[in-house]
mmCIF file of N, CA and C in Angstrom:
data_model
loop_
_atom_site.group_PDB
_atom_site.id
_atom_site.type_symbol
_atom_site.label_atom_id
_atom_site.label_comp_id
_atom_site.label_asym_id
_atom_site.label_seq_id
_atom_site.Cartn_x
_atom_site.Cartn_y
_atom_site.Cartn_z
ATOM 1 N N UNK O 1 1.051 -1.305 -0.106
ATOM 2 C CA UNK O 1 -0.459 0.014 -0.475
ATOM 3 C C UNK O 1 0.684 1.214 -0.164
ATOM 4 N N UNK O 2 0.601 2.068 -0.843
ATOM 5 C CA UNK O 2 1.459 3.628 -1.404
ATOM 6 C C UNK O 2 0.036 4.259 -0.526
ATOM 7 N N UNK O 3 0.856 5.333 0.346
ATOM 8 C CA UNK O 3 0.399 6.278 0.964
ATOM 9 C C UNK O 3 1.079 7.836 0.665
ATOM 10 N N UNK O 4 0.238 8.889 0.124
ATOM 11 C CA UNK O 4 0.591 10.088 -0.298
ATOM 12 C C UNK O 4 0.509 11.180 1.217
ATOM 13 N N UNK O 5 0.629 11.597 1.937
ATOM 14 C CA UNK O 5 0.065 12.263 3.250
ATOM 15 C C UNK O 5 0.852 13.809 2.674
ATOM 16 N N UNK O 6 -0.050 14.971 3.381
ATOM 17 C CA UNK O 6 0.028 15.848 3.014
ATOM 18 C C UNK O 6 0.039 16.449 4.212
ATOM 19 N N UNK O 7 0.638 17.553 5.034
ATOM 20 C CA UNK O 7 0.523 17.948 6.457
ATOM 21 C C UNK O 7 0.360 19.965 5.857
ATOM 22 N N UNK O 8 -0.561 20.192 5.761
ATOM 23 C CA UNK O 8 -0.846 21.643 5.795
ATOM 24 C C UNK O 8 -1.030 22.755 7.011
ATOM 25 N N UNK O 9 -1.088 23.910 6.533
ATOM 26 C CA UNK O 9 -0.965 24.955 7.175
ATOM 27 C C UNK O 9 -1.718 24.414 9.084
ATOM 28 N N UNK O 10 -2.724 23.810 8.885
ATOM 29 C CA UNK O 10 -3.586 23.637 10.002
ATOM 30 C C UNK O 10 -2.476 21.986 11.042
ATOM 31 N N UNK O 11 -2.457 21.712 10.174
ATOM 32 C CA UNK O 11 -1.242 20.213 10.566
ATOM 33 C C UNK O 11 -0.414 20.566 11.976
ATOM 34 N N UNK O 12 -0.498 19.798 12.938
ATOM 35 C CA UNK O 12 0.194 20.053 14.246
ATOM 36 C C UNK O 12 2.040 20.001 13.603
ATOM 37 N N UNK O 13 2.385 20.602 14.138
ATOM 38 C CA UNK O 13 3.663 20.887 13.543
ATOM 39 C C UNK O 13 4.710 20.042 14.573
ATOM 40 N N UNK O 14 3.942 18.993 15.409
ATOM 41 C CA UNK O 14 5.037 18.089 16.600
ATOM 42 C C UNK O 14 4.601 16.457 15.806
ATOM 43 N N UNK O 15 4.188 16.344 14.857
ATOM 44 C CA UNK O 15 3.879 15.194 14.260
ATOM 45 C C UNK O 15 4.673 14.603 14.560
ATOM 46 N N UNK O 16 5.533 13.357 15.053
ATOM 47 C CA UNK O 16 6.766 12.348 15.107
ATOM 48 C C UNK O 16 6.366 11.229 13.598
ATOM 49 N N UNK O 17 7.333 11.379 12.563
ATOM 50 C CA UNK O 17 6.935 10.663 11.907
ATOM 51 C C UNK O 17 7.446 9.604 11.916
ATOM 52 N N UNK O 18 8.051 9.436 12.814
ATOM 53 C CA UNK O 18 8.784 7.879 13.219
ATOM 54 C C UNK O 18 7.959 7.383 13.943
ATOM 55 N N UNK O 19 7.339 7.558 14.516
ATOM 56 C CA UNK O 19 6.122 7.162 15.264
ATOM 57 C C UNK O 19 4.996 5.857 15.098
ATOM 58 N N UNK O 20 5.466 5.831 13.596
ATOM 59 C CA UNK O 20 5.043 4.665 12.507
ATOM 60 C C UNK O 20 6.134 3.917 12.177
ATOM 61 N N UNK O 21 6.574 2.945 12.451
ATOM 62 C CA UNK O 21 7.898 2.375 12.079
ATOM 63 C C UNK O 21 7.926 1.720 10.594
ATOM 64 N N UNK O 22 8.602 1.105 10.128
ATOM 65 C CA UNK O 22 8.447 -0.530 9.358
ATOM 66 C C UNK O 22 8.006 0.857 7.715
ATOM 67 N N UNK O 23 8.439 2.336 7.429
ATOM 68 C CA UNK O 23 8.031 2.957 6.552
ATOM 69 C C UNK O 23 9.152 3.602 5.808
ATOM 70 N N UNK O 24 9.196 3.957 4.432
ATOM 71 C CA UNK O 24 10.170 4.969 4.037
ATOM 72 C C UNK O 24 9.362 5.705 3.557
ATOM 73 N N UNK O 25 10.335 7.070 4.448
ATOM 74 C CA UNK O 25 9.576 8.334 4.128
ATOM 75 C C UNK O 25 10.514 9.496 3.212
ATOM 76 N N UNK O 26 10.086 10.176 2.255
ATOM 77 C CA UNK O 26 10.714 10.592 1.237
ATOM 78 C C UNK O 26 10.176 12.231 1.451
ATOM 79 N N UNK O 27 10.625 12.907 1.762
ATOM 80 C CA UNK O 27 10.128 14.831 2.168
ATOM 81 C C UNK O 27 10.430 15.157 0.667
ATOM 82 N N UNK O 28 9.144 15.417 0.506
ATOM 83 C CA UNK O 28 8.562 15.972 -0.528
ATOM 84 C C UNK O 28 9.131 17.601 -0.268
ATOM 85 N N UNK O 29 8.510 17.976 0.206
ATOM 86 C CA UNK O 29 8.551 19.805 0.996
ATOM 87 C C UNK O 29 7.971 20.012 2.546
ATOM 88 N N UNK O 30 9.212 20.231 3.099
ATOM 89 C CA UNK O 30 8.879 20.927 4.261
ATOM 90 C C UNK O 30 10.316 20.613 4.806
ATOM 91 N N UNK O 31 9.987 20.614 6.299
ATOM 92 C CA UNK O 31 11.587 20.061 6.930
ATOM 93 C C UNK O 31 11.111 19.682 8.508
ATOM 94 N N UNK O 32 11.587 18.852 9.172
ATOM 95 C CA UNK O 32 11.831 18.161 9.989
ATOM 96 C C UNK O 32 12.582 17.797 11.207
ATOM 97 N N UNK O 33 12.846 17.908 12.558
ATOM 98 C CA UNK O 33 14.118 17.871 13.044
ATOM 99 C C UNK O 33 14.339 16.237 13.636
ATOM 100 N N UNK O 34 15.651 16.087 13.334
ATOM 101 C CA UNK O 34 16.076 14.348 13.558
ATOM 102 C C UNK O 34 16.885 14.784 15.414
ATOM 103 N N UNK O 35 15.895 13.887 16.732
ATOM 104 C CA UNK O 35 16.637 13.748 17.428
ATOM 105 C C UNK O 35 17.208 12.309 17.894
ATOM 106 N N UNK O 36 18.213 12.418 18.520
ATOM 107 C CA UNK O 36 19.263 10.961 18.896
ATOM 108 C C UNK O 36 18.842 11.285 21.032
ATOM 109 N N UNK O 37 17.975 10.627 21.323
ATOM 110 C CA UNK O 37 18.009 10.469 23.018
ATOM 111 C C UNK O 37 17.805 12.144 23.648
ATOM 112 N N UNK O 38 16.797 12.535 22.307
ATOM 113 C CA UNK O 38 16.459 13.722 23.084
ATOM 114 C C UNK O 38 17.069 15.031 22.931
ATOM 115 N N UNK O 39 18.264 14.981 22.378
ATOM 116 C CA UNK O 39 19.033 16.047 21.900
ATOM 117 C C UNK O 39 19.207 16.278 20.150
ATOM 118 N N UNK O 40 18.701 17.312 19.604
ATOM 119 C CA UNK O 40 18.939 17.680 18.256
ATOM 120 C C UNK O 40 19.880 17.673 17.813
ATOM 121 N N UNK O 41 19.904 16.408 16.581
ATOM 122 C CA UNK O 41 21.381 16.067 15.657
ATOM 123 C C UNK O 41 21.153 16.775 14.542
ATOM 124 N N UNK O 42 20.105 17.420 14.021
ATOM 125 C CA UNK O 42 20.197 17.740 12.142
ATOM 126 C C UNK O 42 18.160 18.444 12.108
ATOM 127 N N UNK O 43 18.323 18.770 10.681
ATOM 128 C CA UNK O 43 17.167 19.256 10.406
ATOM 129 C C UNK O 43 17.374 18.555 8.902
ATOM 130 N N UNK O 44 16.572 17.692 8.499
ATOM 131 C CA UNK O 44 15.965 17.781 7.101
ATOM 132 C C UNK O 44 15.170 18.011 6.792
ATOM 133 N N UNK O 45 14.877 18.574 5.502
ATOM 134 C CA UNK O 45 14.591 18.869 4.418
ATOM 135 C C UNK O 45 14.234 18.531 3.455
ATOM 136 N N UNK O 46 13.360 19.248 1.786
ATOM 137 C CA UNK O 46 13.194 18.506 1.077
ATOM 138 C C UNK O 46 14.283 17.841 0.531
ATOM 139 N N UNK O 47 13.500 16.276 -0.502
ATOM 140 C CA UNK O 47 14.598 15.416 -1.085
ATOM 141 C C UNK O 47 14.869 14.531 0.195
ATOM 142 N N UNK O 48 14.646 14.487 1.172
ATOM 143 C CA UNK O 48 15.813 13.891 2.229
ATOM 144 C C UNK O 48 14.869 12.715 2.588
ATOM 145 N N UNK O 49 15.406 11.242 3.021
ATOM 146 C CA UNK O 49 14.407 10.005 2.883
ATOM 147 C C UNK O 49 14.611 9.888 4.940
ATOM 148 N N UNK O 50 13.918 9.211 5.456
ATOM 149 C CA UNK O 50 13.446 9.043 6.912
ATOM 150 C C UNK O 50 13.129 7.577 6.474
ATOM 151 N N UNK O 51 13.510 6.545 7.787
ATOM 152 C CA UNK O 51 13.377 4.755 7.367
ATOM 153 C C UNK O 51 14.300 4.778 6.809
ATOM 154 N N UNK O 52 15.541 5.330 5.825
ATOM 155 C CA UNK O 52 16.306 4.748 4.884
ATOM 156 C C UNK O 52 17.162 3.281 5.324
ATOM 157 N N UNK O 53 17.322 3.608 6.994
ATOM 158 C CA UNK O 53 18.699 2.457 7.561
ATOM 159 C C UNK O 53 17.814 1.046 7.048
ATOM 160 N N UNK O 54 16.556 0.909 7.690
ATOM 161 C CA UNK O 54 15.956 -0.226 8.090
ATOM 162 C C UNK O 54 14.895 -0.503 7.253
ATOM 163 N N UNK O 55 14.347 0.035 5.980
ATOM 164 C CA UNK O 55 13.698 -0.020 5.344
ATOM 165 C C UNK O 55 13.118 -1.261 4.292
ATOM 166 N N UNK O 56 14.845 -1.396 4.078
ATOM 167 C CA UNK O 56 14.788 -2.942 3.618
ATOM 168 C C UNK O 56 15.052 -4.443 4.806
ATOM 169 N N UNK O 57 15.567 -4.255 6.059
ATOM 170 C CA UNK O 57 15.533 -5.672 6.605
ATOM 171 C C UNK O 57 15.751 -5.260 8.098
ATOM 172 N N UNK O 58 14.578 -4.211 8.029
ATOM 173 C CA UNK O 58 13.947 -3.744 9.092
ATOM 174 C C UNK O 58 14.883 -3.685 10.589
ATOM 175 N N UNK O 59 14.173 -3.349 11.578
ATOM 176 C CA UNK O 59 15.433 -2.898 13.169
ATOM 177 C C UNK O 59 14.597 -1.569 13.268
ATOM 178 N N UNK O 60 15.184 -1.670 14.450
ATOM 179 C CA UNK O 60 14.678 -0.164 15.612
ATOM 180 C C UNK O 60 14.857 1.299 14.387
ATOM 181 N N UNK O 61 14.239 2.334 14.989
ATOM 182 C CA UNK O 61 14.963 3.626 14.057
ATOM 183 C C UNK O 61 15.866 4.147 15.288
ATOM 184 N N UNK O 62 17.062 4.915 14.311
ATOM 185 C CA UNK O 62 17.800 5.262 14.742
ATOM 186 C C UNK O 62 17.641 6.495 15.695
ATOM 187 N N UNK O 63 16.505 7.371 15.490
ATOM 188 C CA UNK O 63 16.328 8.792 15.967
ATOM 189 C C UNK O 63 14.816 8.947 15.765
ATOM 190 N N UNK O 64 14.379 10.124 16.069
ATOM 191 C CA UNK O 64 13.048 10.676 16.307
ATOM 192 C C UNK O 64 12.730 11.181 15.272
ATOM 193 N N UNK O 65 11.861 11.572 14.655
ATOM 194 C CA UNK O 65 12.024 12.645 13.377
ATOM 195 C C UNK O 65 10.619 13.064 13.228
ATOM 196 N N UNK O 66 10.595 14.428 13.738
ATOM 197 C CA UNK O 66 9.645 15.692 13.869
ATOM 198 C C UNK O 66 9.160 16.438 13.197
ATOM 199 N N UNK O 67 7.792 16.631 12.604
ATOM 200 C CA UNK O 67 7.702 18.059 11.635
ATOM 201 C C UNK O 67 7.921 18.818 12.072
ATOM 202 N N UNK O 68 8.366 19.744 11.735
ATOM 203 C CA UNK O 68 8.596 21.667 12.245
ATOM 204 C C UNK O 68 7.742 22.781 11.762
ATOM 205 N N UNK O 69 7.421 22.188 10.184
ATOM 206 C CA UNK O 69 6.576 22.732 9.501
ATOM 207 C C UNK O 69 5.616 22.401 8.451
ATOM 208 N N UNK O 70 4.962 23.002 8.139
ATOM 209 C CA UNK O 70 3.936 22.399 6.805
ATOM 210 C C UNK O 70 5.398 21.479 6.012
ATOM 211 N N UNK O 71 4.767 20.469 6.006
ATOM 212 C CA UNK O 71 5.114 19.110 5.214
ATOM 213 C C UNK O 71 4.324 18.077 4.250
ATOM 214 N N UNK O 72 5.004 17.751 3.219
ATOM 215 C CA UNK O 72 4.344 16.610 2.131
ATOM 216 C C UNK O 72 5.684 15.971 2.213
ATOM 217 N N UNK O 73 4.815 14.105 2.640
ATOM 218 C CA UNK O 73 6.004 13.291 2.767
ATOM 219 C C UNK O 73 4.897 12.426 1.106
ATOM 220 N N UNK O 74 6.416 11.142 0.812
ATOM 221 C CA UNK O 74 5.541 10.705 -0.158
ATOM 222 C C UNK O 74 6.207 8.987 0.897
ATOM 223 N N UNK O 75 5.250 8.253 1.602
ATOM 224 C CA UNK O 75 5.412 6.979 2.395
ATOM 225 C C UNK O 75 5.451 5.613 2.048
ATOM 226 N N UNK O 76 5.718 4.516 1.797
ATOM 227 C CA UNK O 76 5.501 3.489 1.661
ATOM 228 C C UNK O 76 5.930 2.651 3.093
ATOM 229 N N UNK O 77 4.661 1.417 2.896
ATOM 230 C CA UNK O 77 5.516 0.321 3.833
ATOM 231 C C UNK O 77 6.693 -0.197 3.431
ATOM 232 N N UNK O 78 7.688 -0.971 4.663
ATOM 233 C CA UNK O 78 8.768 -1.718 3.694
ATOM 234 C C UNK O 78 8.606 -3.023 2.929
ATOM 235 N N UNK O 79 7.032 -3.536 3.597
ATOM 236 C CA UNK O 79 6.791 -4.735 3.231
ATOM 237 C C UNK O 79 6.019 -4.170 1.800
ATOM 238 N N UNK O 80 5.193 -3.713 1.609
ATOM 239 C CA UNK O 80 5.383 -2.813 -0.009
ATOM 240 C C UNK O 80 6.257 -2.762 -0.546
ATOM 241 N N UNK O 81 7.220 -2.157 0.078
ATOM 242 C CA UNK O 81 8.626 -1.222 -0.982
ATOM 243 C C UNK O 81 9.234 -2.948 -1.422
ATOM 244 N N UNK O 82 9.740 -3.996 -0.467
ATOM 245 C CA UNK O 82 10.354 -5.021 -0.575
ATOM 246 C C UNK O 82 10.133 -5.646 -1.727
ATOM 247 N N UNK O 83 8.321 -5.887 -1.711
ATOM 248 C CA UNK O 83 7.654 -6.452 -2.654
ATOM 249 C C UNK O 83 7.130 -5.915 -4.487
ATOM 250 N N UNK O 84 7.497 -4.222 -4.065
ATOM 251 C CA UNK O 84 7.792 -3.512 -5.271
ATOM 252 C C UNK O 84 8.900 -3.894 -5.824
ATOM 253 N N UNK O 85 10.070 -3.922 -5.072
ATOM 254 C CA UNK O 85 11.528 -3.824 -5.530
ATOM 255 C C UNK O 85 11.938 -5.122 -6.235
ATOM 256 N N UNK O 86 11.035 -6.637 -5.616
ATOM 257 C CA UNK O 86 11.230 -7.797 -5.657
ATOM 258 C C UNK O 86 10.702 -8.311 -7.113
ATOM 259 N N UNK O 87 9.361 -7.006 -7.506
ATOM 260 C CA UNK O 87 8.798 -7.104 -8.693
ATOM 261 C C UNK O 87 10.198 -6.188 -10.378
ATOM 262 N N UNK O 88 10.191 -5.112 -9.756
ATOM 263 C CA UNK O 88 11.179 -4.658 -10.395
ATOM 264 C C UNK O 88 12.810 -4.101 -9.715
ATOM 265 N N UNK O 89 13.442 -4.532 -10.165
ATOM 266 C CA UNK O 89 14.975 -4.577 -9.809
ATOM 267 C C UNK O 89 15.459 -3.306 -10.346
ATOM 268 N N UNK O 90 15.652 -3.426 -10.783
ATOM 269 C CA UNK O 90 15.428 -1.694 -11.486
ATOM 270 C C UNK O 90 15.070 -0.787 -10.731
ATOM 271 N N UNK O 91 13.943 -0.449 -10.009
ATOM 272 C CA UNK O 91 12.895 0.400 -9.508
ATOM 273 C C UNK O 91 14.199 0.286 -8.083
ATOM 274 N N UNK O 92 14.346 -1.385 -7.698
ATOM 275 C CA UNK O 92 15.425 -1.015 -6.393
ATOM 276 C C UNK O 92 16.614 -0.629 -6.655
ATOM 277 N N UNK O 93 16.977 -0.746 -8.008
ATOM 278 C CA UNK O 93 18.956 0.002 -7.768
ATOM 279 C C UNK O 93 18.789 1.684 -7.978
ATOM 280 N N UNK O 94 17.461 1.792 -8.316
ATOM 281 C CA UNK O 94 16.984 3.261 -8.152
ATOM 282 C C UNK O 94 17.120 3.650 -6.708
ATOM 283 N N UNK O 95 16.107 3.347 -6.372
ATOM 284 C CA UNK O 95 15.686 3.812 -4.958
ATOM 285 C C UNK O 95 17.213 3.519 -3.957
ATOM 286 N N UNK O 96 17.719 2.546 -4.378
ATOM 287 C CA UNK O 96 19.044 2.380 -3.122
ATOM 288 C C UNK O 96 20.405 3.796 -3.586
ATOM 289 N N UNK O 97 20.405 3.726 -4.938
ATOM 290 C CA UNK O 97 21.570 4.831 -5.632
ATOM 291 C C UNK O 97 20.766 6.345 -4.869
ATOM 292 N N UNK O 98 19.599 6.043 -4.692
ATOM 293 C CA UNK O 98 19.273 7.401 -4.085
ATOM 294 C C UNK O 98 19.240 7.561 -2.581
ATOM 295 N N UNK O 99 18.812 6.318 -2.079
ATOM 296 C CA UNK O 99 19.179 6.577 -0.531
ATOM 297 C C UNK O 99 20.685 6.727 0.159
ATOM 298 N N UNK O 100 21.689 5.829 -0.971
ATOM 299 C CA UNK O 100 23.123 5.875 -1.495
ATOM 300 C C UNK O 100 23.426 7.505 -0.865
ATOM 301 N N UNK O 101 22.580 8.273 -2.134
ATOM 302 C CA UNK O 101 23.546 9.786 -2.341
ATOM 303 C C UNK O 101 23.002 10.366 -1.120
ATOM 304 N N UNK O 102 21.303 9.966 -0.699
ATOM 305 C CA UNK O 102 20.962 10.554 0.866
ATOM 306 C C UNK O 102 22.035 10.633 1.877
ATOM 307 N N UNK O 103 21.743 9.638 2.096
ATOM 308 C CA UNK O 103 23.180 9.023 3.574
ATOM 309 C C UNK O 103 24.224 9.102 3.425
ATOM 310 N N UNK O 104 24.852 9.832 2.026
ATOM 311 C CA UNK O 104 26.065 10.928 1.882
ATOM 312 C C UNK O 104 25.715 11.848 2.233
ATOM 313 N N UNK O 105 25.239 12.281 1.591
ATOM 314 C CA UNK O 105 24.842 14.155 2.601
ATOM 315 C C UNK O 105 24.202 13.912 3.555
ATOM 316 N N UNK O 106 23.741 13.234 4.405
ATOM 317 C CA UNK O 106 24.001 13.492 6.024
ATOM 318 C C UNK O 106 24.857 12.726 6.719
ATOM 319 N N UNK O 107 26.265 12.077 5.984
ATOM 320 C CA UNK O 107 27.256 11.623 6.511
ATOM 321 C C UNK O 107 27.848 12.915 6.495
ATOM 322 N N UNK O 108 28.250 14.074 5.316
ATOM 323 C CA UNK O 108 28.765 14.929 5.493
ATOM 324 C C UNK O 108 28.393 16.171 6.172
ATOM 325 N N UNK O 109 27.072 16.653 6.023
ATOM 326 C CA UNK O 109 26.863 17.052 7.500
ATOM 327 C C UNK O 109 26.717 16.844 8.768
ATOM 328 N N UNK O 110 26.895 15.778 9.564
ATOM 329 C CA UNK O 110 27.460 14.790 10.672
ATOM 330 C C UNK O 110 28.471 15.052 10.818
ATOM 331 N N UNK O 111 29.893 15.226 9.924
ATOM 332 C CA UNK O 111 30.817 15.844 9.874
ATOM 333 C C UNK O 111 31.171 17.061 10.325
ATOM 334 N N UNK O 112 30.332 17.693 9.643
ATOM 335 C CA UNK O 112 30.966 19.641 10.052
ATOM 336 C C UNK O 112 30.175 19.293 11.196
ATOM 337 N N UNK O 113 29.318 19.458 11.177
ATOM 338 C CA UNK O 113 28.385 19.897 12.362
ATOM 339 C C UNK O 113 29.584 19.126 13.918
ATOM 340 N N UNK O 114 30.073 18.004 13.646
ATOM 341 C CA UNK O 114 30.964 17.537 14.914
ATOM 342 C C UNK O 114 32.148 18.309 14.757
ATOM 343 N N UNK O 115 32.763 18.196 13.567
ATOM 344 C CA UNK O 115 34.111 19.304 13.621
ATOM 345 C C UNK O 115 33.771 20.691 14.648
ATOM 346 N N UNK O 116 32.887 21.612 14.114
ATOM 347 C CA UNK O 116 32.245 22.232 15.086
ATOM 348 C C UNK O 116 32.193 22.111 15.856
ATOM 349 N N UNK O 117 31.713 20.756 16.698
ATOM 350 C CA UNK O 117 31.192 21.080 17.955
ATOM 351 C C UNK O 117 33.118 20.863 18.815
ATOM 352 N N UNK O 118 33.930 20.009 17.836
ATOM 353 C CA UNK O 118 35.516 19.842 18.782
ATOM 354 C C UNK O 118 35.865 21.314 18.546
ATOM 355 N N UNK O 119 35.905 22.125 17.116
ATOM 356 C CA UNK O 119 36.404 23.497 17.517
ATOM 357 C C UNK O 119 36.288 24.300 18.858
ATOM 358 N N UNK O 120 34.500 23.799 18.827
ATOM 359 C CA UNK O 120 33.981 25.489 19.959
ATOM 360 C C UNK O 120 34.574 24.613 21.457
ATOM 361 N N UNK O 121 34.985 23.227 21.568
ATOM 362 C CA UNK O 121 35.356 22.405 22.809
ATOM 363 C C UNK O 121 36.514 22.774 23.033
ATOM 364 N N UNK O 122 37.826 23.292 21.979
ATOM 365 C CA UNK O 122 38.888 23.623 22.016
ATOM 366 C C UNK O 122 38.994 24.922 22.462
ATOM 367 N N UNK O 123 38.099 25.425 22.252
ATOM 368 C CA UNK O 123 38.148 27.286 22.374
ATOM 369 C C UNK O 123 38.271 27.269 23.394
#
């Protein structure tokens, strides 16, 4: 089952996307905050994935992602994604490549954030 959700101006900005596990979510438009153990570790904006680390093989969420502005997302359950990709290996390749690119962008951002913290700690 594929769902298209639309969070408009009347939506509660505190909607936690990761409250519903086992989904791959793609932010089409909007913004969301990423928190780990209650600490803000980053912001996701348009063209970002949520749930990409566990969408194909399960597992617990590594962070809580909460919408912070009116946001439109595309989401697909992990089970539906696996079935879809089994029927279309070409689609799986495209999805995996898009996830790889997004993960690389997130790693670079995390490194920048960590190096900034290290510089501030040394000052």
